[in-house]
Short mmCIF file of C-alpha atoms and ligand atoms in Angstrom, two decimals:
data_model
loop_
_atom_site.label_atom_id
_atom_site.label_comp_id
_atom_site.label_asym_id
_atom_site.label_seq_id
_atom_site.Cartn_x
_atom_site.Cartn_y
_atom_site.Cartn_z
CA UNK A 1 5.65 29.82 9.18
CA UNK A 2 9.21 28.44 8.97
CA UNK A 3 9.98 24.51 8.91
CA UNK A 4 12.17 22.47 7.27
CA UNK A 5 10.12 19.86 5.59
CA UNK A 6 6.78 20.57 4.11
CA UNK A 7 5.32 17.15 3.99
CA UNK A 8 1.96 16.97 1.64
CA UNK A 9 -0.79 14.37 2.62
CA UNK A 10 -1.39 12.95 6.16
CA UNK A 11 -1.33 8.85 4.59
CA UNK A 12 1.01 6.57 5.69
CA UNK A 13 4.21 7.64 3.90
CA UNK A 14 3.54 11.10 4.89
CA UNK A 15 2.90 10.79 8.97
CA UNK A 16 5.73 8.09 9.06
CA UNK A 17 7.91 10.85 7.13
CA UNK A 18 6.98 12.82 9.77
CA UNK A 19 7.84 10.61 12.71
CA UNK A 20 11.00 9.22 11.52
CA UNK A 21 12.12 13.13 10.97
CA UNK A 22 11.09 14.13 14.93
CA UNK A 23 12.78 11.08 15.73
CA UNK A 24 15.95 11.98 14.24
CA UNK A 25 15.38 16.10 15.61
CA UNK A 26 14.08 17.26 12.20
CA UNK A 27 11.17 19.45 11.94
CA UNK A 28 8.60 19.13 9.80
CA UNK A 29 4.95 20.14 9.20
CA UNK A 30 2.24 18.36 7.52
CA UNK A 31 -0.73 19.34 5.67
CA UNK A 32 -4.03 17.15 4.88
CA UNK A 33 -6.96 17.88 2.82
CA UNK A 34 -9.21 15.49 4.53
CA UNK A 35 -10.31 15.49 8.40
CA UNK A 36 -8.85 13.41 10.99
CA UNK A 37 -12.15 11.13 11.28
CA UNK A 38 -11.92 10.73 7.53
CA UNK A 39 -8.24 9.85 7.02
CA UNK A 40 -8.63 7.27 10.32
CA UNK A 41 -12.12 5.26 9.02
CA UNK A 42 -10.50 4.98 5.36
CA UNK A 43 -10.64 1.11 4.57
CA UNK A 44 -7.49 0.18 2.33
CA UNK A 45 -4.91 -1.95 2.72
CA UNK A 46 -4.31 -5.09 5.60
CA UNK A 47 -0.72 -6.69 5.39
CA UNK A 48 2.24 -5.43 6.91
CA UNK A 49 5.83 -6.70 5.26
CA UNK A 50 8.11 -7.36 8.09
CA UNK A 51 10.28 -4.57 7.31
CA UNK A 52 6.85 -2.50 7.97
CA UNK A 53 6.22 -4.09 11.33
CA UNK A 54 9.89 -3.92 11.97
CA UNK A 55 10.38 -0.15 11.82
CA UNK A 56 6.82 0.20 13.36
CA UNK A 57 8.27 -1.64 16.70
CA UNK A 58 12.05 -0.09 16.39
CA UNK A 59 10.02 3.82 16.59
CA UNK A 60 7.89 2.93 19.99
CA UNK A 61 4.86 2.32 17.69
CA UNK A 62 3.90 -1.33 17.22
CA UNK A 63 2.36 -1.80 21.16
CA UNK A 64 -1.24 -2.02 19.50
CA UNK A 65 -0.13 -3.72 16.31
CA UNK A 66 1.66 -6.51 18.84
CA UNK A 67 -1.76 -7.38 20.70
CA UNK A 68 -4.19 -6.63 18.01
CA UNK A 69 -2.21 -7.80 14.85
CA UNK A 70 -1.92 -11.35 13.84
CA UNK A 71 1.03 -12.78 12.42
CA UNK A 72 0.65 -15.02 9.66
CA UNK A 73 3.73 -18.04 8.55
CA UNK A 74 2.10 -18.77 5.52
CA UNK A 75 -0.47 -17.79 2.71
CA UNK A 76 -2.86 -20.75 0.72
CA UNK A 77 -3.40 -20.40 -3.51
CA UNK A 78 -6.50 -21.98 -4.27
CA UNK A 79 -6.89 -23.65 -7.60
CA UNK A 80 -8.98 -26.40 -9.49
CA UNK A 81 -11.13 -27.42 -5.88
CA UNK A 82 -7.98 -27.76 -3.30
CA UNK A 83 -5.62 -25.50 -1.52
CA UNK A 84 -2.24 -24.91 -1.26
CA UNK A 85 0.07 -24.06 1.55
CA UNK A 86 3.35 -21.44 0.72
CA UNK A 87 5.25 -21.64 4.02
CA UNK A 88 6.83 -17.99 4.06
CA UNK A 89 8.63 -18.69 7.22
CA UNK A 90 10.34 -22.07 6.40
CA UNK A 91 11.17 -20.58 3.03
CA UNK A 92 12.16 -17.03 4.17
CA UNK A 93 12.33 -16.97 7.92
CA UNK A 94 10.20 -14.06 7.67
CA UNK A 95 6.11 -13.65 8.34
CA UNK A 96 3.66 -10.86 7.48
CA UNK A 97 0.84 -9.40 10.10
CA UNK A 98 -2.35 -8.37 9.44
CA UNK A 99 -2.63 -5.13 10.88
CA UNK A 100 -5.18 -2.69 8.97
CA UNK A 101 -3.86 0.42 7.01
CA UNK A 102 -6.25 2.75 9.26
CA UNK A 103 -4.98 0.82 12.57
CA UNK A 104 -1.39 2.25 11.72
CA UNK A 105 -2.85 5.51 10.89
CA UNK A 106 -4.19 5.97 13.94
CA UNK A 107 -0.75 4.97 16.18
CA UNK A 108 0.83 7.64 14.11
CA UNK A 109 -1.54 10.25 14.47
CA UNK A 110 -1.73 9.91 18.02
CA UNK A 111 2.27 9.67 18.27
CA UNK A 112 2.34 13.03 16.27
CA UNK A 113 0.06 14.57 18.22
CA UNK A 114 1.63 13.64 21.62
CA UNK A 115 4.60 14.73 20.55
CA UNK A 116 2.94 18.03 19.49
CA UNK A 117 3.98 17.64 16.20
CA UNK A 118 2.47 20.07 13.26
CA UNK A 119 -0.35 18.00 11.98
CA UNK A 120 -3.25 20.16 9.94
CA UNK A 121 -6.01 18.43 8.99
CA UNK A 122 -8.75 20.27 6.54
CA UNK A 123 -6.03 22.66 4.82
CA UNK A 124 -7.08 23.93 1.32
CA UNK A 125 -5.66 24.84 -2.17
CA UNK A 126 -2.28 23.73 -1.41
CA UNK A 127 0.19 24.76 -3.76
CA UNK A 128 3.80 24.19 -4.30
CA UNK A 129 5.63 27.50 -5.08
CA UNK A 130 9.73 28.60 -5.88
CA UNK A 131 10.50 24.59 -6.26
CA UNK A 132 13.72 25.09 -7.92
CA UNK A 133 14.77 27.98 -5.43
CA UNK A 134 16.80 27.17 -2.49
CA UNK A 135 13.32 28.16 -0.03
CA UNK A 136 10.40 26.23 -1.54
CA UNK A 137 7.12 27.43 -0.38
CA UNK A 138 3.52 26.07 0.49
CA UNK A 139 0.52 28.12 0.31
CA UNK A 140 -2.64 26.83 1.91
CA UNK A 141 -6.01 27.33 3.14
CA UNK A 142 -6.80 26.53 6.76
CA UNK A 143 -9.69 27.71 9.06
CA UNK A 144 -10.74 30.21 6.33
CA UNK A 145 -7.08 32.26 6.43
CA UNK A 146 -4.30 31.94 3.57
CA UNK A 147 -1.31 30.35 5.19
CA UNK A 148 2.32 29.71 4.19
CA UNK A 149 5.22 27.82 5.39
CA UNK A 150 9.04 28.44 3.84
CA UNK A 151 10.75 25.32 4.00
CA UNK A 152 13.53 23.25 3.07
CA UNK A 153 12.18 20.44 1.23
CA UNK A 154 8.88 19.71 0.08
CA UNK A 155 7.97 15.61 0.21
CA UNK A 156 5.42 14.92 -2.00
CA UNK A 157 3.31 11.81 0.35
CA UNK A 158 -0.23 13.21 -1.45
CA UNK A 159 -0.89 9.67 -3.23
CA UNK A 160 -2.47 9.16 -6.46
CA UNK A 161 -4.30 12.02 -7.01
CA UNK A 162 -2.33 14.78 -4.78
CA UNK A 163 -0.80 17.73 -6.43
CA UNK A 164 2.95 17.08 -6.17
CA UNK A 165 3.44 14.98 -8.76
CA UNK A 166 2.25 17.18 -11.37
CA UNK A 167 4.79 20.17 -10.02
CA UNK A 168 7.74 17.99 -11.21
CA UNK A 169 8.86 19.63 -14.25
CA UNK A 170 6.91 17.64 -17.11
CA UNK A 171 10.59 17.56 -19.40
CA UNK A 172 11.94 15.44 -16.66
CA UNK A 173 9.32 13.20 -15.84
CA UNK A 174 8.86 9.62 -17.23
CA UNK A 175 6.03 7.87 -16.46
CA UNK A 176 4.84 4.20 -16.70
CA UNK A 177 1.18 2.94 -16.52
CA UNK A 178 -1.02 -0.05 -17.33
CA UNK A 179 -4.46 -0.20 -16.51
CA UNK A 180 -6.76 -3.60 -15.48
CA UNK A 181 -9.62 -4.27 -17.12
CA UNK A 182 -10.81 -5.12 -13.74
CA UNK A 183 -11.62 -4.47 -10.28
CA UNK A 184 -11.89 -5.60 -6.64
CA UNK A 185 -15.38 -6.08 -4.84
CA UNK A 186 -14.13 -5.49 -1.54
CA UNK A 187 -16.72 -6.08 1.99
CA UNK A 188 -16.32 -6.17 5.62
CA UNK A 189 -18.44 -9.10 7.37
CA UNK A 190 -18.97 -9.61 10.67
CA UNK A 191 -18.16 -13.21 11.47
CA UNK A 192 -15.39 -16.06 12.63
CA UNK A 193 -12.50 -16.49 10.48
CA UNK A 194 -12.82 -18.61 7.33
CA UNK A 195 -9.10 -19.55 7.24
CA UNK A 196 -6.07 -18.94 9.47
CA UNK A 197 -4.35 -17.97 6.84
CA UNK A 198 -5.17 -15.79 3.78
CA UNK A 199 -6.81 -17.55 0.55
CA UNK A 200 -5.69 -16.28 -2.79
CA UNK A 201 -7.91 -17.84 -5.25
CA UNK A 202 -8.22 -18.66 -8.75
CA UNK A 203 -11.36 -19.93 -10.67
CA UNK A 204 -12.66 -19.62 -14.26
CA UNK A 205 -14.99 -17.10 -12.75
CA UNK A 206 -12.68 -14.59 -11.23
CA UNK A 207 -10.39 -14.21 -8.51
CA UNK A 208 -11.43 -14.11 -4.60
CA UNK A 209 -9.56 -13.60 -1.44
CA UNK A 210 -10.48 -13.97 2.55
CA UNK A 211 -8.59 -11.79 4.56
CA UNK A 212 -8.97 -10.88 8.22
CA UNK A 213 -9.35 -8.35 10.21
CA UNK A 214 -9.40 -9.63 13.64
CA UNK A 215 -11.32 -12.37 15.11
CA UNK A 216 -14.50 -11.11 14.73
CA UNK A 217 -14.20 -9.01 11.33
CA UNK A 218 -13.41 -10.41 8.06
CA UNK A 219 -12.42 -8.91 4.93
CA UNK A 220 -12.93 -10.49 1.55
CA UNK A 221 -12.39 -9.34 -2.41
CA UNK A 222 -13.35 -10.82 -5.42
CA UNK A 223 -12.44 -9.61 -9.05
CA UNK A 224 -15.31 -7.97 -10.70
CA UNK A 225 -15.68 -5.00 -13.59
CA UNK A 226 -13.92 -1.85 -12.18
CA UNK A 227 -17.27 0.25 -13.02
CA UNK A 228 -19.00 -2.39 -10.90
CA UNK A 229 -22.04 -0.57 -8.87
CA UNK A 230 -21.98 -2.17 -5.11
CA UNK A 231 -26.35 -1.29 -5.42
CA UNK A 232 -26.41 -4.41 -7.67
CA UNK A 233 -25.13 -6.77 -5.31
CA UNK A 234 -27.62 -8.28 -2.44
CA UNK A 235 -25.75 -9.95 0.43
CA UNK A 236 -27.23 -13.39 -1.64
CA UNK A 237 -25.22 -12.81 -4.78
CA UNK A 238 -21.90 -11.85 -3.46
CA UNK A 239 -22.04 -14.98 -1.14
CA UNK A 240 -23.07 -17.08 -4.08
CA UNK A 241 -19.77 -15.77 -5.73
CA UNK A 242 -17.56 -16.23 -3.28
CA UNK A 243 -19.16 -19.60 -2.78
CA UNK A 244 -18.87 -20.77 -6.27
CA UNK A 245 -14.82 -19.24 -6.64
CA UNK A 246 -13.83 -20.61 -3.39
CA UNK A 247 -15.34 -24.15 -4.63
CA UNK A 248 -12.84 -27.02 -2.95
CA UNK A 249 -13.44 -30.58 -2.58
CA UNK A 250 -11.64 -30.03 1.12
CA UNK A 251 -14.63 -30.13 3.13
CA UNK A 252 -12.98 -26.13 3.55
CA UNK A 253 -16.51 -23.78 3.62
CA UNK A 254 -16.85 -20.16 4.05
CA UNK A 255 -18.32 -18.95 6.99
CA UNK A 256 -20.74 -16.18 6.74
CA UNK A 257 -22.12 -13.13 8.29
CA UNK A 258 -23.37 -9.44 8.11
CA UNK A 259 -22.03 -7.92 5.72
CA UNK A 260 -21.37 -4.06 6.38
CA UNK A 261 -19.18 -2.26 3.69
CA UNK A 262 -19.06 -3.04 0.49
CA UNK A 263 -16.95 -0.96 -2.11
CA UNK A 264 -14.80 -1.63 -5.38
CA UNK A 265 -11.74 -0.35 -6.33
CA UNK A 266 -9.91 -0.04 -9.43
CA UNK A 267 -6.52 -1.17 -10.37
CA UNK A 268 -3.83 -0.17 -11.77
CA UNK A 269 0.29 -0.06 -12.19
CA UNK A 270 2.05 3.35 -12.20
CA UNK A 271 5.75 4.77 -12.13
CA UNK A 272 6.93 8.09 -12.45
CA UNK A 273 10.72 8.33 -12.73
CA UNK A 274 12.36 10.03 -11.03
CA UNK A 275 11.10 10.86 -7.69
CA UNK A 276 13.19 13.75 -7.33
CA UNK A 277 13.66 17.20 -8.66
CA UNK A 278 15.41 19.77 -6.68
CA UNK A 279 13.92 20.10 -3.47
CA UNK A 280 10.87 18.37 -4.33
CA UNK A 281 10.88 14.91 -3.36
CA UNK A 282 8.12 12.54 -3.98
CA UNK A 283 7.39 9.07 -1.60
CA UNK A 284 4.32 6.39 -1.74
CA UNK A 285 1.25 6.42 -3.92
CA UNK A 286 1.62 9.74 -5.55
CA UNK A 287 4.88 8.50 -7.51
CA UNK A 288 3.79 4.72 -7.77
CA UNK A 289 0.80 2.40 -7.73
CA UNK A 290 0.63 -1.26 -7.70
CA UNK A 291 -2.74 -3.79 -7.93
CA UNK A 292 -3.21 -4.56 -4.84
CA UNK A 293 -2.71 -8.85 -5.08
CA UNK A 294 0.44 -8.37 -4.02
CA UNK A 295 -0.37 -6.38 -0.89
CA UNK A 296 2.85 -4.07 -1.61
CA UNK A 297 0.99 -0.03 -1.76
CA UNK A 298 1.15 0.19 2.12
CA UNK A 299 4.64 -1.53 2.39
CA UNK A 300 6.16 0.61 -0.49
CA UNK A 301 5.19 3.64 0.70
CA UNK A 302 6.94 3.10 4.26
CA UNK A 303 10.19 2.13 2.27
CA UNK A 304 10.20 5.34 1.03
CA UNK A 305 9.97 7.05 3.69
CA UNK A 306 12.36 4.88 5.81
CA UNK A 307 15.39 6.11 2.60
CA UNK A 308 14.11 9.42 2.94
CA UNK A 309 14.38 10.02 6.36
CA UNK A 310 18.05 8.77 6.19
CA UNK A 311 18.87 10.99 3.27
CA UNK A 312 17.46 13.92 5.41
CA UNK A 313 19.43 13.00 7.84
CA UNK A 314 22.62 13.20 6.11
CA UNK A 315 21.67 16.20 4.90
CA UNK A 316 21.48 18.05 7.81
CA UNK A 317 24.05 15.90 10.15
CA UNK A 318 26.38 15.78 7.53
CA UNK A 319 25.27 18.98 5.00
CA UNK A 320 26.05 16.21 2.19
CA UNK A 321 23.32 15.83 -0.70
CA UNK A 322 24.99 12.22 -1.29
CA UNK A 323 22.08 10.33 -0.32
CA UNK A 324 19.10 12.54 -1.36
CA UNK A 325 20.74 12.72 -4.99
CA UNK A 326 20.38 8.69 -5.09
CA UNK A 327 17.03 8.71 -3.11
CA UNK A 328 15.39 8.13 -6.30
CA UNK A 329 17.45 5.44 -8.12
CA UNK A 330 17.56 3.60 -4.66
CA UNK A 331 13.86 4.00 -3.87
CA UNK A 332 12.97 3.04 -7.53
CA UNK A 333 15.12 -0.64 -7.22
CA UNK A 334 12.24 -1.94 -4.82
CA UNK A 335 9.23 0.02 -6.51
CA UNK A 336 10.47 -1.96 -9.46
CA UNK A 337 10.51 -5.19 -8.09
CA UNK A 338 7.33 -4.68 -6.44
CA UNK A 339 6.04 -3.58 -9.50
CA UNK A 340 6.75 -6.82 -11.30
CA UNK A 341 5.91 -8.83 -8.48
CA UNK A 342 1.70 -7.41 -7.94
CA UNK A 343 1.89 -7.31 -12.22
CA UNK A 344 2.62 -11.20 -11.79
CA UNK A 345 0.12 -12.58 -9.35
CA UNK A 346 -2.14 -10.27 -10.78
CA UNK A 347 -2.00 -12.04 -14.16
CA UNK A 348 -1.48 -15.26 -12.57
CA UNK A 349 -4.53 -15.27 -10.55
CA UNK A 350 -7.08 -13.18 -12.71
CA UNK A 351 -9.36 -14.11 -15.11
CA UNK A 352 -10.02 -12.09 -18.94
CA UNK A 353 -13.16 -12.98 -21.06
CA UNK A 354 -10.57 -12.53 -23.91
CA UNK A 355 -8.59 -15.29 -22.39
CA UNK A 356 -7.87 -18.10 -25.01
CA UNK A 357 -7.95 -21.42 -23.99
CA UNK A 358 -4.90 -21.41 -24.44
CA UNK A 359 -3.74 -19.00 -22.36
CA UNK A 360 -6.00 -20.00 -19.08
CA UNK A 361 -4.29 -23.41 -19.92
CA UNK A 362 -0.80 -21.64 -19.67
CA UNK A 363 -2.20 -20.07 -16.38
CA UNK A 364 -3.02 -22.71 -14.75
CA UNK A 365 0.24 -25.00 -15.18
CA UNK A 366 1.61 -21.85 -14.08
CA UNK A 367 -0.02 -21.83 -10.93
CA UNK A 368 0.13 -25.36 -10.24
CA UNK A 369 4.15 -25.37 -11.25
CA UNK A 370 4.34 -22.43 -8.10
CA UNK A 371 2.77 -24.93 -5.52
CA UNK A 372 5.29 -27.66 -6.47
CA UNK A 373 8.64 -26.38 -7.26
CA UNK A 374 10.18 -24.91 -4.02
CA UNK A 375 12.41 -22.81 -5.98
CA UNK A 376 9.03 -21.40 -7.25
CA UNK A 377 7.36 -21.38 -4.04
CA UNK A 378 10.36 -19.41 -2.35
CA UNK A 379 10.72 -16.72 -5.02
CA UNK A 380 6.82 -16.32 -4.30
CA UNK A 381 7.41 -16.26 -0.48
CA UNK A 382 10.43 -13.94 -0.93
CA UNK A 383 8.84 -10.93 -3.09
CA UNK A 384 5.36 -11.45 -0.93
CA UNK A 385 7.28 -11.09 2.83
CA UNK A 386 9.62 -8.36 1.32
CA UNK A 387 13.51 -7.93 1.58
CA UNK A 388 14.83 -6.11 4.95
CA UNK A 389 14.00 -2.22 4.64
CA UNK A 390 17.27 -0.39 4.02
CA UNK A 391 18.14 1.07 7.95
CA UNK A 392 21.21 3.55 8.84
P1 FAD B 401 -2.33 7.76 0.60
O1 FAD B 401 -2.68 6.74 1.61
O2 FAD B 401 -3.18 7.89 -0.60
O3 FAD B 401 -2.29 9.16 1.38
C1 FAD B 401 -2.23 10.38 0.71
C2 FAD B 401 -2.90 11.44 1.56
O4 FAD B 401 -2.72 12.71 0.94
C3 FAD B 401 -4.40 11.24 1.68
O5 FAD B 401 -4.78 11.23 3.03
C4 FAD B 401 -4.99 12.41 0.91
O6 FAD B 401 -6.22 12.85 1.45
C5 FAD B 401 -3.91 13.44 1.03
N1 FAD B 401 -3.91 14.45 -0.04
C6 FAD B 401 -4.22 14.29 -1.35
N2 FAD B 401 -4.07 15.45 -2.01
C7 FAD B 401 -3.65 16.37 -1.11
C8 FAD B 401 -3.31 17.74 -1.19
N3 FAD B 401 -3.39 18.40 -2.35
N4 FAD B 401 -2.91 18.38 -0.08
C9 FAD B 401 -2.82 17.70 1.12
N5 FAD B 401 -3.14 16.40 1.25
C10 FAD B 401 -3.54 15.73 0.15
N6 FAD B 401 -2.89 -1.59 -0.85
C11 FAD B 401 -2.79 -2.86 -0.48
O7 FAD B 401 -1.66 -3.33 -0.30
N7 FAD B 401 -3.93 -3.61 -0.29
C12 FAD B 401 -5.20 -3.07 -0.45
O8 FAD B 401 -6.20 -3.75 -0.24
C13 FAD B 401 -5.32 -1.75 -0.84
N8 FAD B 401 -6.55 -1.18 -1.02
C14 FAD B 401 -6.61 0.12 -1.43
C15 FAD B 401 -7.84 0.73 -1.64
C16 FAD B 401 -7.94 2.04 -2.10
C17 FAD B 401 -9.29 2.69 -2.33
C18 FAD B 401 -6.75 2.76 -2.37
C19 FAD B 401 -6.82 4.18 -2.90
C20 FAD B 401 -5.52 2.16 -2.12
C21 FAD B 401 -5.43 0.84 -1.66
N9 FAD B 401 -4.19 0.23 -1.42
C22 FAD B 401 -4.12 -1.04 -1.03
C23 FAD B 401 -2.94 0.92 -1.54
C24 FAD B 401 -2.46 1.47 -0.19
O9 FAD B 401 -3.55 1.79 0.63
C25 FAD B 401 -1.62 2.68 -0.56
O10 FAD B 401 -0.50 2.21 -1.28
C26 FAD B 401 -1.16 3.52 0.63
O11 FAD B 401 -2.26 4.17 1.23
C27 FAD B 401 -0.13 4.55 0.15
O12 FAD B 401 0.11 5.49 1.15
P2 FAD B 401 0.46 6.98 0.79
O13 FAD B 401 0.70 7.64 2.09
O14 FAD B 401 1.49 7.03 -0.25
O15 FAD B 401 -0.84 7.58 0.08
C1 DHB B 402 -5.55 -7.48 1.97
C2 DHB B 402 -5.34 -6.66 0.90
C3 DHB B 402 -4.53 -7.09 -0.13
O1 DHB B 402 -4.30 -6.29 -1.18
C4 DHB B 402 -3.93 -8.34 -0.10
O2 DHB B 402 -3.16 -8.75 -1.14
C5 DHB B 402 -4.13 -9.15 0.99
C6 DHB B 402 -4.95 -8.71 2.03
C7 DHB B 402 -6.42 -7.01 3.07
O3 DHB B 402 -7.05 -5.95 2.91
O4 DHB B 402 -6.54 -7.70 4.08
#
C-alpha cells in the first residue's frame, strides 16, 4: 500500500494527526495495536486546555464536547482545612473543560471513519524500515497477512511504550527522565458533584483531587505508592482517605457513592530531544511524559500534532522542509514549559516520608504565597489554561 504518512498508534496525537492531514487533503494511514473497544473505554486523562477545545471546535469536532463538556473559570488548592479559589478567567481570560480523554477519542474515530479514512485497529509487529531513505516503510500484521505501506513520513504518535522512539538513531537521541516515588489511586464513583470546580489538595498525608466527569460520574485521585495493589483498598478505606486529606473547616464535605474503577498509575517526567530524524517524526507521549497534576499529557500531545500538520502542509503546498526542520525545536519550547510546570505542582502539592520539616515548612509557605500574590496566582492560571496553540 502507498500513503504518504504512516501514522503509528490510534491515541489522541495520532487520530488528530490524522484528521488535521484529511483536512488539509493529505493522506495518511494509521495503524493500532489495540481494538477499537479497547482504545475507546481507556480511562486517562479529563481537562482540555483551550487551545485543545479550540482546534476541536475549528475541525467540526467539538458538537458533543459543547453539550456534554463542562467548562470550568476556576480551579480551588486546598491547604491547612480551607480552600482556595484561582480565577483562570479573570486572570487569563481563558477556561478549561472537562471533557474525558476517551470522549475525544471517540469524536475522532467516528470522524475518521465517516470520512473513510485508513484506520486499522489490531495490526501486529509493526516495524519501521529504510528510515533514513527517501521511502520509509511499515511492515505489519493485520487479519493474519503481512502488510506494508511505502510512505512519506512516518509520525511516531505510539506513546510511552510504542516502538518509534527507539528507531531514532540512539547517537542522536538525548533523553531526560525523573521518576516519582509515587503514584495516583485513581476511581470512578457514581454520585453528585463534590465541587463545581476541581480540588487540588494538599495534606501531610498525601495529595487528593475531585474531578468530574459529568453530573452523575465523578473522578477522584489521591497520591499513594506507585506499586500500590487496588485489592487492598475496600470502598471504606479509600473514603476514609479522601475524607481525612480533603479535611476543611468549610462545612465543604465529600459526597459519596459506588465506586466502580479503581486503578493506579505511575508517574513520571520524560524528554527525548529531538523529535525528529529524517523522515521519522515523533508527537505526544512516545517523545514526552509529564505527572499528570498538571493535566498537560492530553493537551501536549494535540500541540504536536496541530505544528505537525502545518509543517506537512508546507511540505507538500510549498515542497519546503522549513517548518518540519524546526518542528522539533518549536514543539520542544512548550513540552519544556509544560514540563516544568506538572514538575512544580507536583512537588508543591505532594508529600515524601523523607520530607524534613523543614522542607514541608518551605512547601507550605509556598503554597499559601500562590493563593495570595496575584502575580503568583496568574503565572499558576497561565501555565494551567495553556498559551494559544500555534495555528497557520
Ligand atoms: P497514547 O494515548 O498513549 O496513544 C498511543 C497509542 O499507540 C495507544 O493507543 C497504543 O495502543 C498505540 N500503540 C502503542 N504501540 C504501538 C505500536 N507498536 N503500533 C501501533 N500502535 C501502538 N494525562 C492527564 O493530563 N491526566 C491524567 O489523568 C492522565 N492519566 C493517564 C493515565 C494513564 C494510565 C496514562 C498511560 C496516561 C495518562 N495521562 C493523563 C496522559 C495522557 O493520557 C497522555 O498524555 C495522552 O494519552 C497522550 O496521547 P498520545 O496519543 O501521545 O499517546
Ligand atoms: C484530571 C486529571 C488530571 O491529571 C488533572 O490534573 C485534573 C483532572 C481528570 O482525570 O479529571
Amino acid at each position: 500500500m502507498r500513503t504518504q504518512i504512516a501514522i503509528i498508534g490510534a491515541g489522541p496525537a495520532g487520530l488528530m494527526l490524522s484528521h488535521l492531514l484529511h483536512l488539509q487533503g493529505i493522506e495518511s494511514v494509521v495503524l493500532e495495536t489495540r481494538g477499537q473497544q479497547a482504545v475507546e473505554s481507556t480511562i486517562r486523562a479529563g481537562v482540555l486546555e483551550q487551545g485543545t477545545v479550540d482546534l476541536l471546535n475549528q475541525t467540526g469536532l467539538g458538537e458533543r464536547m459543547r453539550a456534554e463538556g463542562a467548562q470550568h473559570h476556576g480551579i480551588r488548592l486546598a491547604f491547612g482545612g480551607q480552600q482556595h479559589r484561582i480565577d483562570l478567567t479573570e486572570l487569563t481570560d481563558r477556561a478549561i473543560t472537562v471533557y474525558a480523554q476517551h470522549e475525544v477519542l471517540k469524536d475522532l474515530i467516528a470522524a475518521r471513519q465517516a470520512a473513510n479514512g485508513q484506520l486499522h485497529f489490531e495490526v501486529e509487529q509493526v516495524e519501521l524500515k529504510a528510515l533514513d531513505s527517501e521511502r520509509p516503510q511499515v511492515y505489519y500484521r493485520h487479519q493474519g497477512e503481512q502488510r506494508r505501506i511505502d510512505c512519506d513520513f512516518v509520525i511516531g504518535c505510539d506513546g510511552f511504550h510504542g516502538i518509534s522512539r527507539a528507531a531514532m538513531p540512539g547517537g542522536l537521541r538525548q533523553d531526560y527522565t525523573r521518576i516519582y516515588p509515587f503514584g495516583w489511586f485513581g476511581i470512578l464513583v457514581e454520585a453528585p458533584p463534590s465541587s463545581d470546580e476541581l480540588i487540588y489538595a494538599r495534606h501531610s498525608r498525601g495529595f487528593a483531587l475531585i474531578s468530574t466527569r459529568s453530573p452523575g460520574v465523578q473522578r477522584m485521585y489521591f497520591q499513594c505508592d506507585p506499586t500500590e495493589n487496588v485489592e487492598q483498598w475496600s470502598d471504606d478505606r479509600i473514603w476514609n482517605e479522601l475524607e481525612s486529606r480533603l479535611e476543611n473547616h468549610d462545612g465543604w464535605s465529600l459526597k459519596k457513592g459506588r465506586i466502580f474503577q479503581k486503578n493506579v498509575v505511575g508517574m513520571r517526567s520524560f524528554v527525548t530531544e529531538p523529535m525528529r530524524c529524517k523522515r521519522l517524526l515523533l508527537a505526544g507521549d512516545s517523545a514526552h511524559i509529564v505527572p499528570p497534576t498538571g493535566a498537560k499529557g492530553l493537551n501536549l500531545a494535540m500541540a504536536d500534532v496541530c505544528l505537525l500538520s502545518q509543517a506537512l502542509e508546507t511540505f507538500y503546498r510549498h515542497k519546503s522542509w522549513r517548518r518540519l526542520d524546526s518542528y522539533s525545536d518549536d514543539a520542544l519550547q512548550r513540552v519544556w514549559r509544560a514540563e516544568h510546570f506538572s514538575w512544580w505542582m507536583t512537588n508543591m502539592l505532594h508529600t515524601r516520608s523523607d520530607d524534613s520539616a523543614f522542607q514541608q515548612r518551605l512547601q507550605l509557605s509556598e503554597l499559601q504565597y500562590t493563593v495570595k500574590s496575584r502575580s503568583a496566582m496568574t503565572v499558576l492560571a497561565e501555565n494551567y489554561v495553556g498559551s494559544p496553540f500555534q495555528m497557520m
